[in-house]
Amino acid sequence: MRNVHKGSPAGASTATTLDRLRRGQIATVTAVDIHGPQRRRLMDLGVLPGSRIHIDRVSPLGDPTAYLVRGSVIALRREQARGIHITVEQE
Amino acid sequence: MAADLPTPNANASPPPAASAACGTCVFNHAAQLRALGVDVSGHDHVVALAGNPNTGKSTVFNALTGLRQHVGNWPGKTVTGAEGGFGYRRRRYKLVDLPGTYSLLSDSQDEDVARDFLLFGQPDVTVVVVDATRLQRNLNLVLQILQITGRVVVALNLIDEAHRHGLSLDQRHLARELGVPVVPMAARSRRGLDALLEAIEQVALGTVATRARRVHHGDARTERAVRELAAQLLREYPGLANTRWIALRLLEGDPGIERAVTDGTLDRLSSPTPHAVSSETPGT
Amino acid sequence: MTGFSILDRAARLRDGLPEGFRDEVVESLYSDAARITETSVTERDHGTRPPLDRLLDRALTHRVWGFATMGLLFFAVFWFTISGAAGPSGLLSSVLVDHGHSRLHAVAAPLPLPDWVSGLLLDGVYLSTAWVVAVMLPPMAIFFPLFTLLEDFGYLPRVAFNLDRLFAKAGAHGKQSLSMMMGYGCNAAGVTATRIIDSRRERLIAIITNNFSVCNGRWPTLILMGTIFIGALAPPALAGVIAAASVVTVAFLGVLVTLLVSWALSKTVLRGHSSTYSLELPPYRPPKVWRTLYTSLIDRTLKVLRRAVVMAAPAGAVVWLISNVTVAEASIAAHLVGVLDPLGWVLGLNGIILLAYLVAIPANEIIIPTILMLTTTLGPNLFDAQQGVMLELGTAQTHTVLTQAGGWTLLTAVNLMLFSLLHNPCSTTVLTIWNETKSPKWTTVATLLPIALGFAVTALTATVARLAGWA
Ligand SMILES: Nc1nc2c(ncn2[C@@H]2O[C@H](COP(=O)(O)OP(=O)(O)O)[C@@H](O)[C@H]2O)c(=O)[nH]1
Ligand SMILES: [Mg+2]
């Protein structure tokens, strides 16, 4: 649970998790609250604190969602996106 | 820590702009490439092809050996290793196409083959095929490989796509940072193969001094523990390479490396027979 | 053991290290990589994808068009395969089977060979091999290049992306759709491809269900049944399309069965949550058409064909032997068929079909020639065939043989198509499953589960059809 931003009162409006990101918004990853091998794998793919991320496509059945991060398109299921903390930069 | 590194390759391999500017030298060198197909008999050097999935390893493999290892545009289609041979100038090389791997740190089955070969097969040269359009992610793996061997050539592949994406890369800077040769190329159209062969030869023969970028671990206790365990490894397995890396993995409790300790892989490696663990190809 | 003292030492040292030191080690590498990247790369247009890639993705993973193009693409691939292969197959069979076979007999006639030798070699081994080449080479030479083009282009991960929700609901891994698609070429290859799945539970599910991808060895059966029984129901102009549609329907049923069985397994013996995964969607890449055509022809097509031939030759010999060796007034084949007939009836099939599936355990490719041969031998002799000769017949004649000599109905054809989807994997696949799992239990499950399903489904359709008076 290290490094997890619980959302300070001041910036609460923009700190959220990746599954809440909407199309057109751009965000920055602040923490990856996932443990075990999957944490490594996400980092291998470029999802790590500091990465800018936005939605590229949503699967026709609603899940997973493909995100554009560091030049690659990575599809993540919703439960995984929930563990990735972000701050939304702009609408 | 990288600032003081020399730039070994800057003059060693022909200027990488060769791929575009020097149309004739492609023929000069390519004329000296002999694709040997499956014939790996009497090879002088072993070259491993490593890299993230879908970066063009099999394409490079096919271009050099004349074989037709399956190439396809999705991560995961190579799950078993393949071997082939090629000759360049007066030497024969055995080339091993490894399954794609995102990192040497995970313990997933499709990545085992690659990791074990790099760690325990001790290839003479490791060519890390890198996707130029996803550099950072690919560099993760390059840096990890540099922790276990300095005999590395970075093939900066898909350079054509990088240009299409509006990226430009400073490969000299990259080479300086990494301390090993960096060769920009477009394997699918055989661009840059000449420079790659040149760099492979130089690293194999040791005519270029690579100075791989090693990462030291900030925390003093971690660093001390790594050193202590590495020393014990070297006492018990004289001649074992990569003791630092193995020590670090053991501290982390990596099950794959623990297996290598208990099943005698390390024992075999400490006696001087490199390339013992080859990439077997099970199934079809 | 020195090994264990090392592990002990490592464990002791680990206890003295700060919490989370692992992540720090890794993350120091990652931040190094990030810094080097930033200083070596300059981006012209920041963080966007080429417009063409975006446009393609918008179409291929669209709510409506995504599935429509998926269906259309796969239908087109099958349709090209079926309609394009008909001509060349006919040509090959007239050269290899009709002329080749009689030419060989003419050559062998003056030689002092006992009858059984020329029978075994020419009528058994040669004919079955020639048949397999004629029937399998053309469709494979069309299918594999088309499939490889799609694969090279980058389409496969998009299918996985579109279908993922269904696999997640079934408790399966998101990458199972990739190994499933490889299974359409060859199940053994599909089983090997499951290595991309990390979790053992989900990998087993993917291995067990891979057999529901109709591999190329089974298409000849589907195509023939679809053509002579189902396509024939439609007006001639539509026959080809209907035949292709029936084959695609079976393939689609295979996807459904895959999902249902995955779901059932993940709710019972392989219980657990579907693990998270990350699937990368690579950029689209224009395929190198000529090179793809060439390599997929040489590699995939000829490799698979070689296997089929290697399997067909001994199977041809077996068929010839059981049809010609007589025990107690009847051939071995006749005895076996007699034993299998009751079960065959229950399943809406017949004893000959079941016997053919026994002979064809090494390779599904030879199902149809074996069925035809046994039917002509054991039924009323309409075409003056010799014992145990694998007759090559035109489409119309095949229909006549099966309906008149074999007593086939539409139910037999439909159930054969279903059974072709749902039966034990071929021996190569079973071996691969064993190599990949090293588990007697799961190898057995993967072998027997599909055939149990096949029995259940065909018995059900047969019973329903009979009660409804359709058959
Ligand atoms: N545009 C372009 N595509 C390439 C290049 N090298 C490989 N490819 C394509 O990238 C995809 C992956 O190649 P492959 O060799 O199978 O990668 P591997 O997974 O690393 O073995 C294939 O579709 C290749 O055709 C290149 O230099 N330029
Ligand atoms: Mg490959």
Short mmCIF file of C-alpha atoms in Angstrom, two decimals, chain B residues 34 84 202 205 249:
data_model
loop_
_atom_site.label_atom_id
_atom_site.label_comp_id
_atom_site.label_asym_id
_atom_site.label_seq_id
_atom_site.Cartn_x
_atom_site.Cartn_y
_atom_site.Cartn_z
CA ARG B 34 26.00 -16.48 -45.51
CA GLY B 84 19.83 -21.37 -36.89
CA GLN B 202 33.04 -6.70 -32.88
CA LEU B 205 35.74 -10.79 -31.00
CA ARG B 249 17.13 -12.60 -7.44
#
